[in-house]
């Protein structure tokens, strides 16, 4: 039956080997992601792309979400459909790929070659096919291209300073659909969307003040319903628009001992102009009374307060409560909680699981290891023990930040119900410890089974070689993904035989060739017989030990893993206009 897109499936579907599911089910699952609007991690998308390739299902790429196409094997993109492929892939979330990574720059190069780009000036039809890939173009290319490049730049999550300068140059040069900045009205500003975040003061100063004020009011009207990240963008715009009007609206000279403006009240705390009206932490300190703070802590902390503002709030709460902060207030702290040292957290009252979960919410920012350790101590002081949902909220990174003694106190039931956790940041000692916990949690399985492997997969970084060999010999299709294999303890990996590795990776064995330059893989290869690597694996791994040569013959040295038969391709970089001009046009008989 078709698998539903439940949370458990989305967390663990990487465990599903291609041989376990009919092609129709894999296809339905991938297409379902598009209909459901489900968001997956890069690792999950990469795994699903491999599953589709294993079943030869990649030809119907138009029915898959653009994010998934970012992880397709570009060497398999056909010349006759490359334009459609890159046009769709360029609508994906490029933040899934690190900026400057070989895969991300490979997408840009492949698209440029497919579109036949031979100069730094991109034409409208070329820009249509490049989508968000323009976000990685050089500023000179942006400035030289057709003005419709602005529509591509709307897709960029972030632009460099030089790219923003080029964007403003395009707007000031005329010829865009928006016209001259002096003619912009409220509708024009709304149509520009994300481009507004890149406007400099030179461009904004040309916009009529009535248009700026009207747009500021529209931002303010929507501010109350926005989340934290959107509020930060709104404030960036409001600051920029206010700065453009600063010369005509000078602020009064501030006093150093009293509030230089209007004292903060319950109504001003929630205002979208709050951080624009109180522009320094000193002013906040002078204008915010302890009484208003205590009564309005929640709406105040919903504002995207800078760290220096948070420190003012922290000092005022110290004046109000000392170290006895009420638990109901602690639940509201969010980013403010990260301003407290581990020693200060240790003085907080014992807290419930709900309070701990609220403080661990990742939207509040990252915790340092000593802080997490103290948070758990305050929860345990109230008699609390970690549960599966709390571990899921905590996440792998914070789990790795706990002390070994605290990890030892985690009950197996919590591990069993926590779902997949990424413990890659753990020390090897903690990985070993968590693996033993997971073994106990999933001990009810009758011997190694596929279900057992799926449950314990994320903890295999702490598995000894004996257990890995047992999985390899269990007679079940493990089909371990390459990321899990690379996360194994390198010392334990060295104890695996060639047959062990073949049985563990199964259908994913070809991806071992792609990872041959990883330190742990190179080390493993050099300790294996080259003849066995050739005969058992047959994927072209080189650098293994040679068999003794027969008497009277001269041994032929084998190339090492770092000097394989096919020379490694150097890391690509974002094309400069010169590089763009030298790219070949797409050959209709070959892939780009």
mmCIF file of C-alpha atoms in Angstrom, residues 157-360:
data_model
loop_
_atom_site.group_PDB
_atom_site.id
_atom_site.type_symbol
_atom_site.label_atom_id
_atom_site.label_comp_id
_atom_site.label_asym_id
_atom_site.label_seq_id
_atom_site.Cartn_x
_atom_site.Cartn_y
_atom_site.Cartn_z
ATOM 1 C CA UNK A 157 17.618 34.249 0.276
ATOM 2 C CA UNK A 158 20.603 36.583 0.652
ATOM 3 C CA UNK A 159 22.839 38.723 -1.537
ATOM 4 C CA UNK A 160 26.426 39.818 -1.044
ATOM 5 C CA UNK A 161 27.196 43.521 -0.651
ATOM 6 C CA UNK A 162 28.587 43.652 -4.187
ATOM 7 C CA UNK A 163 25.481 41.935 -5.572
ATOM 8 C CA UNK A 164 23.249 44.480 -3.789
ATOM 9 C CA UNK A 165 25.294 47.309 -5.313
ATOM 10 C CA UNK A 166 24.772 45.762 -8.762
ATOM 11 C CA UNK A 167 21.032 45.429 -8.108
ATOM 12 C CA UNK A 168 20.780 49.143 -7.211
ATOM 13 C CA UNK A 169 22.772 50.027 -10.306
ATOM 14 C CA UNK A 170 20.248 48.149 -12.463
ATOM 15 C CA UNK A 171 17.345 50.009 -10.827
ATOM 16 C CA UNK A 172 19.025 53.401 -11.196
ATOM 17 C CA UNK A 173 19.968 52.686 -14.800
ATOM 18 C CA UNK A 174 16.340 52.738 -15.921
ATOM 19 C CA UNK A 175 14.716 50.292 -18.272
ATOM 20 C CA UNK A 176 13.208 48.116 -15.543
ATOM 21 C CA UNK A 177 9.499 47.359 -15.188
ATOM 22 C CA UNK A 178 9.519 49.468 -12.022
ATOM 23 C CA UNK A 179 10.572 52.689 -13.739
ATOM 24 C CA UNK A 180 12.605 55.484 -12.186
ATOM 25 C CA UNK A 181 12.647 55.434 -8.345
ATOM 26 C CA UNK A 182 11.204 58.958 -8.258
ATOM 27 C CA UNK A 183 8.024 57.602 -9.857
ATOM 28 C CA UNK A 184 7.484 54.733 -7.420
ATOM 29 C CA UNK A 185 4.248 54.623 -5.469
ATOM 30 C CA UNK A 186 2.912 52.260 -2.807
ATOM 31 C CA UNK A 187 1.899 49.633 -5.380
ATOM 32 C CA UNK A 188 5.363 49.712 -6.963
ATOM 33 C CA UNK A 189 7.035 49.137 -3.602
ATOM 34 C CA UNK A 190 4.720 46.230 -2.853
ATOM 35 C CA UNK A 191 5.427 44.706 -6.274
ATOM 36 C CA UNK A 192 9.172 44.816 -5.637
ATOM 37 C CA UNK A 193 8.845 42.395 -2.737
ATOM 38 C CA UNK A 194 12.182 41.018 -1.477
ATOM 39 C CA UNK A 195 14.152 43.491 -3.625
ATOM 40 C CA UNK A 196 13.329 46.206 -1.094
ATOM 41 C CA UNK A 197 15.696 44.601 1.417
ATOM 42 C CA UNK A 198 18.591 45.309 -0.953
ATOM 43 C CA UNK A 199 17.849 48.983 -1.661
ATOM 44 C CA UNK A 200 20.531 51.426 -0.529
ATOM 45 C CA UNK A 201 19.990 54.955 0.755
ATOM 46 C CA UNK A 202 20.816 56.483 -2.630
ATOM 47 C CA UNK A 203 17.893 54.636 -4.220
ATOM 48 C CA UNK A 204 15.505 55.110 -1.292
ATOM 49 C CA UNK A 205 16.178 58.848 -1.085
ATOM 50 C CA UNK A 206 14.725 59.211 -4.589
ATOM 51 C CA UNK A 207 11.404 57.625 -3.562
ATOM 52 C CA UNK A 208 8.615 60.064 -2.749
ATOM 53 C CA UNK A 209 8.083 60.487 0.992
ATOM 54 C CA UNK A 210 4.361 59.777 0.642
ATOM 55 C CA UNK A 211 5.145 56.380 -0.910
ATOM 56 C CA UNK A 212 7.648 55.566 1.848
ATOM 57 C CA UNK A 213 5.220 56.502 4.607
ATOM 58 C CA UNK A 214 2.382 54.545 2.998
ATOM 59 C CA UNK A 215 4.544 51.455 2.717
ATOM 60 C CA UNK A 216 5.738 51.805 6.322
ATOM 61 C CA UNK A 217 2.127 51.884 7.463
ATOM 62 C CA UNK A 218 1.357 48.704 5.482
ATOM 63 C CA UNK A 219 4.289 46.945 7.174
ATOM 64 C CA UNK A 220 3.116 48.108 10.581
ATOM 65 C CA UNK A 221 -0.385 46.778 9.936
ATOM 66 C CA UNK A 222 0.942 43.256 9.283
ATOM 67 C CA UNK A 223 3.585 43.267 12.038
ATOM 68 C CA UNK A 224 1.414 41.791 14.777
ATOM 69 C CA UNK A 225 0.727 38.578 12.854
ATOM 70 C CA UNK A 226 4.349 37.958 11.797
ATOM 71 C CA UNK A 227 6.816 35.465 13.246
ATOM 72 C CA UNK A 228 10.220 36.430 14.599
ATOM 73 C CA UNK A 229 12.191 36.047 11.359
ATOM 74 C CA UNK A 230 9.628 37.998 9.334
ATOM 75 C CA UNK A 231 9.567 40.715 11.979
ATOM 76 C CA UNK A 232 13.325 41.100 11.634
ATOM 77 C CA UNK A 233 12.904 41.693 7.879
ATOM 78 C CA UNK A 234 10.102 44.180 8.521
ATOM 79 C CA UNK A 235 12.271 46.095 10.963
ATOM 80 C CA UNK A 236 15.113 46.173 8.456
ATOM 81 C CA UNK A 237 12.778 47.803 5.945
ATOM 82 C CA UNK A 238 11.321 50.227 8.469
ATOM 83 C CA UNK A 239 14.794 51.308 9.567
ATOM 84 C CA UNK A 240 15.880 51.855 5.965
ATOM 85 C CA UNK A 241 12.772 53.883 5.140
ATOM 86 C CA UNK A 242 13.098 55.942 8.311
ATOM 87 C CA UNK A 243 16.785 56.611 7.620
ATOM 88 C CA UNK A 244 15.830 57.987 4.211
ATOM 89 C CA UNK A 245 13.595 60.517 5.975
ATOM 90 C CA UNK A 246 15.976 61.214 8.884
ATOM 91 C CA UNK A 247 17.202 64.555 7.578
ATOM 92 C CA UNK A 248 13.675 65.967 7.518
ATOM 93 C CA UNK A 249 12.762 64.515 10.916
ATOM 94 C CA UNK A 250 15.720 65.146 13.281
ATOM 95 C CA UNK A 251 15.509 63.572 16.710
ATOM 96 C CA UNK A 252 15.709 65.613 19.888
ATOM 97 C CA UNK A 253 18.981 65.650 21.779
ATOM 98 C CA UNK A 254 18.954 62.914 24.387
ATOM 99 C CA UNK A 255 19.365 63.331 28.097
ATOM 100 C CA UNK A 256 21.781 61.024 29.845
ATOM 101 C CA UNK A 257 19.798 60.644 33.068
ATOM 102 C CA UNK A 258 16.141 60.436 32.025
ATOM 103 C CA UNK A 259 14.069 58.999 29.193
ATOM 104 C CA UNK A 260 14.803 61.174 26.142
ATOM 105 C CA UNK A 261 11.502 60.266 24.488
ATOM 106 C CA UNK A 262 8.133 58.896 25.579
ATOM 107 C CA UNK A 263 8.223 56.379 28.456
ATOM 108 C CA UNK A 264 7.405 52.856 27.351
ATOM 109 C CA UNK A 265 3.860 51.667 28.059
ATOM 110 C CA UNK A 266 1.899 48.463 27.469
ATOM 111 C CA UNK A 267 0.702 49.784 24.100
ATOM 112 C CA UNK A 268 4.144 50.774 22.802
ATOM 113 C CA UNK A 269 5.721 47.404 23.699
ATOM 114 C CA UNK A 270 3.791 45.669 20.913
ATOM 115 C CA UNK A 271 4.276 48.414 18.335
ATOM 116 C CA UNK A 272 6.173 47.589 15.119
ATOM 117 C CA UNK A 273 7.949 50.918 15.610
ATOM 118 C CA UNK A 274 9.142 49.971 19.107
ATOM 119 C CA UNK A 275 12.750 49.261 18.094
ATOM 120 C CA UNK A 276 12.744 52.269 15.798
ATOM 121 C CA UNK A 277 11.551 54.639 18.516
ATOM 122 C CA UNK A 278 13.967 53.283 21.118
ATOM 123 C CA UNK A 279 17.165 52.990 19.140
ATOM 124 C CA UNK A 280 19.703 52.109 21.828
ATOM 125 C CA UNK A 281 19.924 49.863 24.830
ATOM 126 C CA UNK A 282 20.637 52.950 26.977
ATOM 127 C CA UNK A 283 17.345 54.508 25.888
ATOM 128 C CA UNK A 284 15.510 51.244 26.590
ATOM 129 C CA UNK A 285 17.015 51.166 30.076
ATOM 130 C CA UNK A 286 15.895 54.735 30.798
ATOM 131 C CA UNK A 287 12.401 54.439 29.302
ATOM 132 C CA UNK A 288 11.322 50.939 30.432
ATOM 133 C CA UNK A 289 10.110 50.746 34.013
ATOM 134 C CA UNK A 290 10.276 47.532 36.007
ATOM 135 C CA UNK A 291 6.499 47.601 36.444
ATOM 136 C CA UNK A 292 5.822 47.753 32.700
ATOM 137 C CA UNK A 293 8.418 45.038 32.061
ATOM 138 C CA UNK A 294 6.961 42.632 34.617
ATOM 139 C CA UNK A 295 3.432 43.066 33.249
ATOM 140 C CA UNK A 296 4.409 42.911 29.573
ATOM 141 C CA UNK A 297 7.320 40.486 29.406
ATOM 142 C CA UNK A 298 5.693 38.234 26.792
ATOM 143 C CA UNK A 299 4.940 40.893 24.117
ATOM 144 C CA UNK A 300 8.312 42.527 24.743
ATOM 145 C CA UNK A 301 10.189 39.260 24.139
ATOM 146 C CA UNK A 302 8.179 38.689 20.960
ATOM 147 C CA UNK A 303 10.064 41.650 19.527
ATOM 148 C CA UNK A 304 13.345 40.627 17.784
ATOM 149 C CA UNK A 305 15.466 42.298 20.458
ATOM 150 C CA UNK A 306 19.225 42.624 19.833
ATOM 151 C CA UNK A 307 21.552 41.115 22.437
ATOM 152 C CA UNK A 308 22.304 44.454 24.092
ATOM 153 C CA UNK A 309 18.556 45.000 24.582
ATOM 154 C CA UNK A 310 18.193 41.497 26.026
ATOM 155 C CA UNK A 311 20.936 42.288 28.529
ATOM 156 C CA UNK A 312 18.953 45.339 29.693
ATOM 157 C CA UNK A 313 15.865 43.150 30.182
ATOM 158 C CA UNK A 314 17.949 40.592 32.062
ATOM 159 C CA UNK A 315 19.321 43.237 34.448
ATOM 160 C CA UNK A 316 15.840 44.611 35.132
ATOM 161 C CA UNK A 317 14.480 41.119 35.852
ATOM 162 C CA UNK A 318 17.348 40.673 38.297
ATOM 163 C CA UNK A 319 16.177 43.830 40.076
ATOM 164 C CA UNK A 320 12.594 42.516 40.175
ATOM 165 C CA UNK A 321 13.098 38.850 41.078
ATOM 166 C CA UNK A 322 16.702 38.329 42.061
ATOM 167 C CA UNK A 323 17.523 34.686 41.331
ATOM 168 C CA UNK A 324 13.954 33.513 42.131
ATOM 169 C CA UNK A 325 12.459 33.944 38.655
ATOM 170 C CA UNK A 326 8.923 32.459 38.543
ATOM 171 C CA UNK A 327 8.630 29.398 36.335
ATOM 172 C CA UNK A 328 5.769 30.963 34.360
ATOM 173 C CA UNK A 329 8.137 33.771 33.364
ATOM 174 C CA UNK A 330 10.937 31.341 32.474
ATOM 175 C CA UNK A 331 8.664 29.721 29.880
ATOM 176 C CA UNK A 332 8.557 33.044 28.014
ATOM 177 C CA UNK A 333 12.298 33.674 27.935
ATOM 178 C CA UNK A 334 13.137 32.338 24.447
ATOM 179 C CA UNK A 335 16.323 34.103 23.213
ATOM 180 C CA UNK A 336 16.630 35.906 26.560
ATOM 181 C CA UNK A 337 17.419 32.594 28.290
ATOM 182 C CA UNK A 338 20.605 32.266 26.206
ATOM 183 C CA UNK A 339 21.962 35.422 27.920
ATOM 184 C CA UNK A 340 22.209 33.604 31.262
ATOM 185 C CA UNK A 341 25.407 31.809 32.210
ATOM 186 C CA UNK A 342 25.423 28.196 33.361
ATOM 187 C CA UNK A 343 26.053 29.395 36.906
ATOM 188 C CA UNK A 344 23.025 31.709 36.760
ATOM 189 C CA UNK A 345 20.825 28.966 35.285
ATOM 190 C CA UNK A 346 21.885 26.776 38.187
ATOM 191 C CA UNK A 347 20.107 29.237 40.504
ATOM 192 C CA UNK A 348 16.795 29.011 38.666
ATOM 193 C CA UNK A 349 13.974 27.134 40.391
ATOM 194 C CA UNK A 350 13.342 23.462 39.621
ATOM 195 C CA UNK A 351 11.300 23.309 36.441
ATOM 196 C CA UNK A 352 8.679 21.128 34.786
ATOM 197 C CA UNK A 353 8.965 19.314 31.461
ATOM 198 C CA UNK A 354 6.837 21.992 29.765
ATOM 199 C CA UNK A 355 9.235 24.715 30.874
ATOM 200 C CA UNK A 356 12.267 22.704 29.774
ATOM 201 C CA UNK A 357 10.679 22.091 26.359
ATOM 202 C CA UNK A 358 9.895 25.804 25.965
ATOM 203 C CA UNK A 359 13.471 26.773 26.826
ATOM 204 C CA UNK A 360 14.937 24.159 24.463
#
